[in-house]
Short mmCIF file of C-alpha atoms in Angstrom, two decimals:
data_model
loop_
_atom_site.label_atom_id
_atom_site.label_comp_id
_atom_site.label_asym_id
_atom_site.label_seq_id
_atom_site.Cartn_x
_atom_site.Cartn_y
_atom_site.Cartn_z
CA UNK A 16 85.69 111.47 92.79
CA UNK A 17 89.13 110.97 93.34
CA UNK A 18 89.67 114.24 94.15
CA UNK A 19 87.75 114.32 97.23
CA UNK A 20 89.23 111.12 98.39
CA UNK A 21 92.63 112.43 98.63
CA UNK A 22 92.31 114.26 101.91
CA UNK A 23 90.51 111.06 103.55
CA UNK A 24 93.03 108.35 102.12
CA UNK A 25 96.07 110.58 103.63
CA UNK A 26 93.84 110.56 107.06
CA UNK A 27 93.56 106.72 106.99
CA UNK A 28 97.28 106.26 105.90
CA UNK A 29 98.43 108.89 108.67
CA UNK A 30 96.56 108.51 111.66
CA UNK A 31 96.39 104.08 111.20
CA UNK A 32 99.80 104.14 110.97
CA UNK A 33 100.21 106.01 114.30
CA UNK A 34 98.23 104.65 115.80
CA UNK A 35 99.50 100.80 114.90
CA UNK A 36 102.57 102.08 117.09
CA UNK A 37 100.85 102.34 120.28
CA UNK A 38 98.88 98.99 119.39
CA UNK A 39 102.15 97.11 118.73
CA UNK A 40 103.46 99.00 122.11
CA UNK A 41 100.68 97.31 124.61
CA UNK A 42 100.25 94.24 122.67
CA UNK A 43 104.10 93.49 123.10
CA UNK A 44 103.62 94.29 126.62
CA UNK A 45 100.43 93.05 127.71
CA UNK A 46 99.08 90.75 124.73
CA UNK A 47 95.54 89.56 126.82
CA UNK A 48 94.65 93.26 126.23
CA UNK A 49 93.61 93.66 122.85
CA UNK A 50 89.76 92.64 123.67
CA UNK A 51 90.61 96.46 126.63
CA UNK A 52 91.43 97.77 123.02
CA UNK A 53 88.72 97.21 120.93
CA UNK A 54 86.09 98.40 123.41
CA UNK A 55 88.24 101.26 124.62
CA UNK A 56 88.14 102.58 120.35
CA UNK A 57 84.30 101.70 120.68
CA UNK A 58 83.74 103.80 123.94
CA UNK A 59 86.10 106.59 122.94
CA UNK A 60 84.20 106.69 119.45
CA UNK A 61 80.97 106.51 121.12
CA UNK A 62 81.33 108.69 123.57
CA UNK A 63 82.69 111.82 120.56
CA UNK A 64 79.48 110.80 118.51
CA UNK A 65 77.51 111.13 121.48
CA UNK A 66 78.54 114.44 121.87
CA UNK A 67 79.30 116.24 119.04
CA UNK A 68 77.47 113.89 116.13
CA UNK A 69 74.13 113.12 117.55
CA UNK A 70 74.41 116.49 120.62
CA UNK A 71 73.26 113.72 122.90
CA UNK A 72 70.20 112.33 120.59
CA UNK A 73 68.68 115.60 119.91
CA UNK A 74 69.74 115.61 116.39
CA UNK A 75 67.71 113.19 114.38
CA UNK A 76 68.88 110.20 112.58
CA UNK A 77 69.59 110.94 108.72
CA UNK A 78 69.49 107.09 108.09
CA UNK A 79 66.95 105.36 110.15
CA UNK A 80 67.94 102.61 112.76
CA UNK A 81 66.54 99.55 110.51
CA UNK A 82 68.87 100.67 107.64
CA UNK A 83 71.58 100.12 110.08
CA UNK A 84 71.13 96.58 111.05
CA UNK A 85 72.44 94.42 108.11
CA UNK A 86 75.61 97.03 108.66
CA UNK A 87 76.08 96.72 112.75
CA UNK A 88 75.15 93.29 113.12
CA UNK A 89 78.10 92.46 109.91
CA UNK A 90 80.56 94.80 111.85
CA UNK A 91 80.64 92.84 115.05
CA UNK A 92 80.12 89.51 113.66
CA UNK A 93 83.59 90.30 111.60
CA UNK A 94 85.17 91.98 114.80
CA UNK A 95 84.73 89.07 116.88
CA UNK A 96 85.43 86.52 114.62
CA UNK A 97 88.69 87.65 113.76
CA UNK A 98 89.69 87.93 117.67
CA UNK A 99 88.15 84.31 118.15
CA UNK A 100 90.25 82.78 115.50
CA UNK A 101 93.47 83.00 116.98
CA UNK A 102 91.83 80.89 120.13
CA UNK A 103 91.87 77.85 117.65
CA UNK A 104 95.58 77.92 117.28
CA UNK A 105 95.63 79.18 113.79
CA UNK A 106 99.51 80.23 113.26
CA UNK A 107 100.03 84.09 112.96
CA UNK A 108 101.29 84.24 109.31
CA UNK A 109 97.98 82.36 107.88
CA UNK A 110 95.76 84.81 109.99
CA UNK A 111 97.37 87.49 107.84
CA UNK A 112 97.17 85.72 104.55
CA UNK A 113 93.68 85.66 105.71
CA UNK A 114 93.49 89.55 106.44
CA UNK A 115 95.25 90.58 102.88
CA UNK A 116 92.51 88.65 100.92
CA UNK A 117 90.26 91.06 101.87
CA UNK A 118 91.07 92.94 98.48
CA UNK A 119 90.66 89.85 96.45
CA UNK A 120 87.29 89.07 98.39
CA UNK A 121 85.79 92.37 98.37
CA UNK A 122 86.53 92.24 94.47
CA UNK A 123 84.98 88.81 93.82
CA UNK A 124 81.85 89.97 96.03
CA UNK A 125 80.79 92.88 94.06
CA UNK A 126 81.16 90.74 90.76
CA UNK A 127 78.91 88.45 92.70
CA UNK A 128 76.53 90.17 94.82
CA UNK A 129 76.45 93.46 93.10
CA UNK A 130 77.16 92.84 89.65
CA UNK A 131 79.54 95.03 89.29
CA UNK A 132 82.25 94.53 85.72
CA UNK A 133 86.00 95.76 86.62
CA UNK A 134 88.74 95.58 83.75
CA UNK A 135 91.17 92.76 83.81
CA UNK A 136 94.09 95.38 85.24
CA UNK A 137 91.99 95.56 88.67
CA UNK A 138 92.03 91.84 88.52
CA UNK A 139 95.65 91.60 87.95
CA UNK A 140 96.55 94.91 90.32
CA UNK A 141 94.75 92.68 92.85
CA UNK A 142 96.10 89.28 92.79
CA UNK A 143 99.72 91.14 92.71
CA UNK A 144 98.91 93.29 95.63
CA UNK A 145 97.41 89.98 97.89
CA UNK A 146 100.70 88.15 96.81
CA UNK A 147 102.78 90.66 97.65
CA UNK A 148 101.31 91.49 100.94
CA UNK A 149 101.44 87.71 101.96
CA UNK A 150 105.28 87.35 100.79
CA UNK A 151 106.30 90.78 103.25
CA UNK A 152 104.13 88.90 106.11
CA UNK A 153 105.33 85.84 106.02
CA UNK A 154 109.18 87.04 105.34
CA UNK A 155 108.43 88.92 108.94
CA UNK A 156 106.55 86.45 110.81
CA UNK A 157 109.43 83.97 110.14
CA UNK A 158 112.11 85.66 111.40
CA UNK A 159 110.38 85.81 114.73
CA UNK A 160 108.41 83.11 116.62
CA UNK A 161 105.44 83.34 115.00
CA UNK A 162 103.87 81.49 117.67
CA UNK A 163 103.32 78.24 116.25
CA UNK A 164 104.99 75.88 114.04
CA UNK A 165 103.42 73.80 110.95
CA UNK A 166 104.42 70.39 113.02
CA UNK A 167 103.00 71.68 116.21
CA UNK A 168 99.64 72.54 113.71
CA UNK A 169 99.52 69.65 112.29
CA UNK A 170 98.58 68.32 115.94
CA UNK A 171 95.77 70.67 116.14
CA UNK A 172 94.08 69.63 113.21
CA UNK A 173 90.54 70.07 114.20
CA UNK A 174 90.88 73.39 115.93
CA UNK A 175 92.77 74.75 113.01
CA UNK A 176 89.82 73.73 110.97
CA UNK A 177 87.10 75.38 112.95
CA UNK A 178 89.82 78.42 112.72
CA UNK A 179 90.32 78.70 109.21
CA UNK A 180 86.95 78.50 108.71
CA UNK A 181 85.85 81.35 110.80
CA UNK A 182 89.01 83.27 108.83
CA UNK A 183 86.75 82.53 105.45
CA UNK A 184 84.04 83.49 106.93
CA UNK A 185 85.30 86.56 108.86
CA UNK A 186 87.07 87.70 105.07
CA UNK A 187 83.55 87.19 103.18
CA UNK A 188 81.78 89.08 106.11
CA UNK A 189 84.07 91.99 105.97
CA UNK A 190 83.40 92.30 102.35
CA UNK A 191 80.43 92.09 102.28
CA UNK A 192 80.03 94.61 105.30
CA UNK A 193 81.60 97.10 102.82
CA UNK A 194 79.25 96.46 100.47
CA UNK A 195 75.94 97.09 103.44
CA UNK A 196 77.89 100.31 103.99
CA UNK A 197 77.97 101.46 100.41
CA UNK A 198 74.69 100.39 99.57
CA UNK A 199 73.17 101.85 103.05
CA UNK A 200 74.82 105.30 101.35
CA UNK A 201 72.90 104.51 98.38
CA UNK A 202 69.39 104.26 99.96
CA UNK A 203 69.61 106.86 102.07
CA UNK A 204 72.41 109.39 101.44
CA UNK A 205 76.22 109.86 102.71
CA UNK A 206 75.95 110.64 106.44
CA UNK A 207 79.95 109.14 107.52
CA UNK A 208 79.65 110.58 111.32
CA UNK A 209 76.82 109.58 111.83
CA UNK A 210 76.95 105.60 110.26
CA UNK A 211 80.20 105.68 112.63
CA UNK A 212 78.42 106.67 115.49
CA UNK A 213 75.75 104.45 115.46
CA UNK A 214 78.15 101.45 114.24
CA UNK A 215 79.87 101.56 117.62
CA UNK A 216 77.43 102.95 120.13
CA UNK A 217 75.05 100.14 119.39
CA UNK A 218 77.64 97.45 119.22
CA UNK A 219 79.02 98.66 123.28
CA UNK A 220 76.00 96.41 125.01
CA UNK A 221 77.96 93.40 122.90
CA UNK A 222 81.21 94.27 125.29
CA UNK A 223 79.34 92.45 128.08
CA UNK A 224 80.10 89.10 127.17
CA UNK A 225 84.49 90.08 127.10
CA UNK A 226 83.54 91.90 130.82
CA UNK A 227 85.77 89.87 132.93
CA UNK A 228 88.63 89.97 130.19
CA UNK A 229 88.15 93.56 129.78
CA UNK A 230 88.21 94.24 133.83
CA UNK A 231 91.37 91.72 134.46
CA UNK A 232 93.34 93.71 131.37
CA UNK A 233 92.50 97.17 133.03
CA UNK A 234 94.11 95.89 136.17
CA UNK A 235 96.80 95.13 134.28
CA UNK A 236 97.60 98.12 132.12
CA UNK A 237 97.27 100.34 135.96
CA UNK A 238 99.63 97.95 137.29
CA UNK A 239 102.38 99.61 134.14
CA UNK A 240 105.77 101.35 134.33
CA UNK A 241 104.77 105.13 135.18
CA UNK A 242 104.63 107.56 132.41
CA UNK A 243 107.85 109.81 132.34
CA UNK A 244 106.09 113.04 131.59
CA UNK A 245 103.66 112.10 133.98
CA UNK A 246 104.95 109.79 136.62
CA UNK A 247 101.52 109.73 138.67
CA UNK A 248 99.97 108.23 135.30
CA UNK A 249 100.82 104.26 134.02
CA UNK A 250 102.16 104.64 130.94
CA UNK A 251 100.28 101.88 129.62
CA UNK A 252 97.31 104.13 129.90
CA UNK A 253 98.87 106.47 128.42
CA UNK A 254 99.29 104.55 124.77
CA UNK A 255 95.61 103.57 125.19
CA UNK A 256 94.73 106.48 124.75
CA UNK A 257 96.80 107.79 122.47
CA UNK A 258 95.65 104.70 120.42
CA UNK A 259 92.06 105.31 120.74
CA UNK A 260 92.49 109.11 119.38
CA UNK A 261 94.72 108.04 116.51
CA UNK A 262 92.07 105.12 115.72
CA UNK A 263 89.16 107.61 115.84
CA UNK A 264 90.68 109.38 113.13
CA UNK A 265 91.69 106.52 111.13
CA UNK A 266 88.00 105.39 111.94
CA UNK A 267 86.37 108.66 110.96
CA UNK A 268 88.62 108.48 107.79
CA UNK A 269 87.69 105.28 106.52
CA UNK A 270 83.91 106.47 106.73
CA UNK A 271 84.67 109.81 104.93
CA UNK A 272 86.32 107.38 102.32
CA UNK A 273 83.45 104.97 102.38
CA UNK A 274 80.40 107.53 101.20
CA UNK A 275 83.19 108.91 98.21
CA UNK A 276 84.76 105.95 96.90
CA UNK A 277 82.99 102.29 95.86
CA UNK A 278 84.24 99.84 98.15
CA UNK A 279 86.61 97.96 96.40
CA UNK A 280 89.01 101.52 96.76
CA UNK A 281 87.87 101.59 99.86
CA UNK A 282 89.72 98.03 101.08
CA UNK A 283 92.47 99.50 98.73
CA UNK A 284 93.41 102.00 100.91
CA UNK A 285 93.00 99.92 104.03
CA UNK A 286 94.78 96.82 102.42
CA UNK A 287 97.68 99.63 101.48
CA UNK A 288 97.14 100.49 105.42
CA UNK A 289 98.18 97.30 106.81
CA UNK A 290 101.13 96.80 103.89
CA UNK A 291 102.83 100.07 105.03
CA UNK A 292 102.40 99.79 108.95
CA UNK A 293 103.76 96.44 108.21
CA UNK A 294 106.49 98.38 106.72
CA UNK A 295 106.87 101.10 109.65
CA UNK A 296 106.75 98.32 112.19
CA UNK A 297 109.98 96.79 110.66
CA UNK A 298 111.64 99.97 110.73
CA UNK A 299 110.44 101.36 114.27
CA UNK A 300 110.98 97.60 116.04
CA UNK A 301 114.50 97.57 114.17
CA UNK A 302 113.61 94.35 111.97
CA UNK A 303 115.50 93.11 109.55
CA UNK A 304 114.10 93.86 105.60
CA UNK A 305 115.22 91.11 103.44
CA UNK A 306 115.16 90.37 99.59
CA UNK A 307 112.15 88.68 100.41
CA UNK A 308 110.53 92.04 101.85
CA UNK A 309 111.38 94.21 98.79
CA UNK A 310 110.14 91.62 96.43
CA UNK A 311 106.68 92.27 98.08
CA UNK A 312 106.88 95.42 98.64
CA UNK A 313 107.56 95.93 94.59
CA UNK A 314 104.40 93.58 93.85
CA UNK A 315 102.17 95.76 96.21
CA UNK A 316 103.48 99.07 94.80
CA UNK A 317 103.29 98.28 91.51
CA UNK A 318 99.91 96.78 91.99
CA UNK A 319 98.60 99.69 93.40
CA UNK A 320 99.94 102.34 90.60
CA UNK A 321 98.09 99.33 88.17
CA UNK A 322 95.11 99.84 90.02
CA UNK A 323 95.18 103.35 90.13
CA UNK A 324 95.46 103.69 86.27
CA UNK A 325 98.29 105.43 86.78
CA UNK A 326 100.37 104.89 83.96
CA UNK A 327 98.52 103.90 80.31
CA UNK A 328 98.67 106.99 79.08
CA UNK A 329 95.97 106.27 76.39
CA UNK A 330 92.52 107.94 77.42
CA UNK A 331 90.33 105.85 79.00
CA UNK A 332 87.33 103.84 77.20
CA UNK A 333 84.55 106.16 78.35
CA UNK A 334 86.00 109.26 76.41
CA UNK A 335 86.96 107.16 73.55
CA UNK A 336 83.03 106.01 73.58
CA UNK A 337 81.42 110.19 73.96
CA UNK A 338 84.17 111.01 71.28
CA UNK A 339 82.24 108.18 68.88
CA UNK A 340 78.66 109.04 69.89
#
């Protein structure tokens, strides 16, 4: 199975990556864009599935629309709670504490939910991973201003509440969304393009309630220095786009990746994602790496190569078992 995945975990690796460039671009420049962002990815993704996925619905649905609904209704939920969170004040380096348990969570979820047994290296591999990830975070977001202070926090005591609790809940809910999607594929067969299509098509109508954001962002991004190559053109617009097409693939990737690998590889390779764009933005934005930095990034590397079962050179316990029988 691994095999197969190779092709789709360089895609999500590549194209995220690339695209997190552009991202980091606008947001530095216009940071009341990122809800433009989101539905810009949805439309752009939408608008390719339309097209070439479903040839403007005349090709019928592999998976039918109820199957979909524990999956779309999970996506957005998670999507919009994550955005909402940082309204409550929440500092910047717990949000991403919050983001890198999604390993840990997705692993305790399919102990729960699914039943699923792993061995205790996964564990381990995890926890070191999550750690790591949260020491290279923090390391960055102190050097800057991450936006908030503990003192100034402390103040907002309440809000932070109601924020941290929609992190939880946002974590859980992205689990378990990876768990809908791989158990949709299980009922009714791997159909990536299309899940991705319908994922985003039918969560555009949701888009509504950000309208005036969206609207008062556009204005802003047309309003950017002109484009060198193409002086007529913001540039602005330019890295939107560019984003969106990178996104797509790292989108269509993560799919591909989904109906191959169980879930728990799945937020592997996305956890890995955010470690190593975390990584590229340091070097591309000129930040400084401290000792700090390289003792996470040895935890998350070494985690992963744990995880992976890529040393132990002794064969594994299913062999050893046919061998016996």
């Amino acid at each position: 199975a691994m095999s197969s995945a190779v092709a789709p975990i360089f895609g999500v690796l590549g194209s995220c990556m690339g695209c997190m460039i552009f991202v980091e671009n606008i947001a530095k420049q216009e940071p009341a864009a990122m809800n433009l962002m989101t539905f810009s990815t949805f439309l752009f993704i939408s608008t390719i599935g339309l097209v070439f996925t479903s040839k403007f619905f005349t090709v019928k649905n592999q998976i039918p629309l109820k199957g979909y609904v524990k999956t779309v209704s999970m996506f957005f939920i998670v999507n919009v709670v994550n955005n909402q969170a940082l309204n409550y004040h929440v500092p910047v380096p717990l949000h991403i504490i919050f983001r890198s348990g999604s390993l840990l969570a997705t692993l305790v979820l399919s102990v729960v939910l699914v039943g699923k047994s792993y061995s205790a290296r996964k564990y381990i591999s995890v926890i070191a991973i999550t750690i790591g990830i949260v020491i290279c975070t923090l390391a960055t977001s102190s050097q800057g201003d991450s936006g908030l202070s503990m003192e100034e926090a402390s103040k907002h005591y309440a809000e932070w509440s109601i924020g941290i609790a929609m992190l939880t809940f946002a974590l859980l809910a992205s689990a378990y969304l990876a768990i809908c999607q791989q158990q949709m594929y299980e009922q009714y067969g791997k159909h990536p393009d299309e899940a991705m299509f319908i994922t985003h098509f039918v969560s555009l109508p949701f888009f509504l309630i950000m309208g005036g954001d969206i609207v008062s962002a556009s204005t802003k991004l047309s309003a950017s220095a002109p484009y060198a190559l193409l002086p007529w053109f913001p540039s602005l617009w330019v890295d939107l786009f560019a984003s969106c097409v990178l996104q797509y693939g790292c989108i269509k990737y993560v799919y591909q990746l989904n109906s191959r690998v169980d879930s728990l590889t799945v937020t592997l390779v996305v956890t890995l994602r955010k470690f190593l764009s975390l990584i590229v933005s340091i070097v591309y934005f000129k930040n400084p790496f401290t000792a700090q930095h390289w003792a996470g990034a040895v935890l998350v590397f070494a985690g992963t190569l744990a995880f992976a079962d890529i040393w132990g050179g002794q064969p594994s316990k299913k062999q050893v078992e046919k061998k016996k029988q």
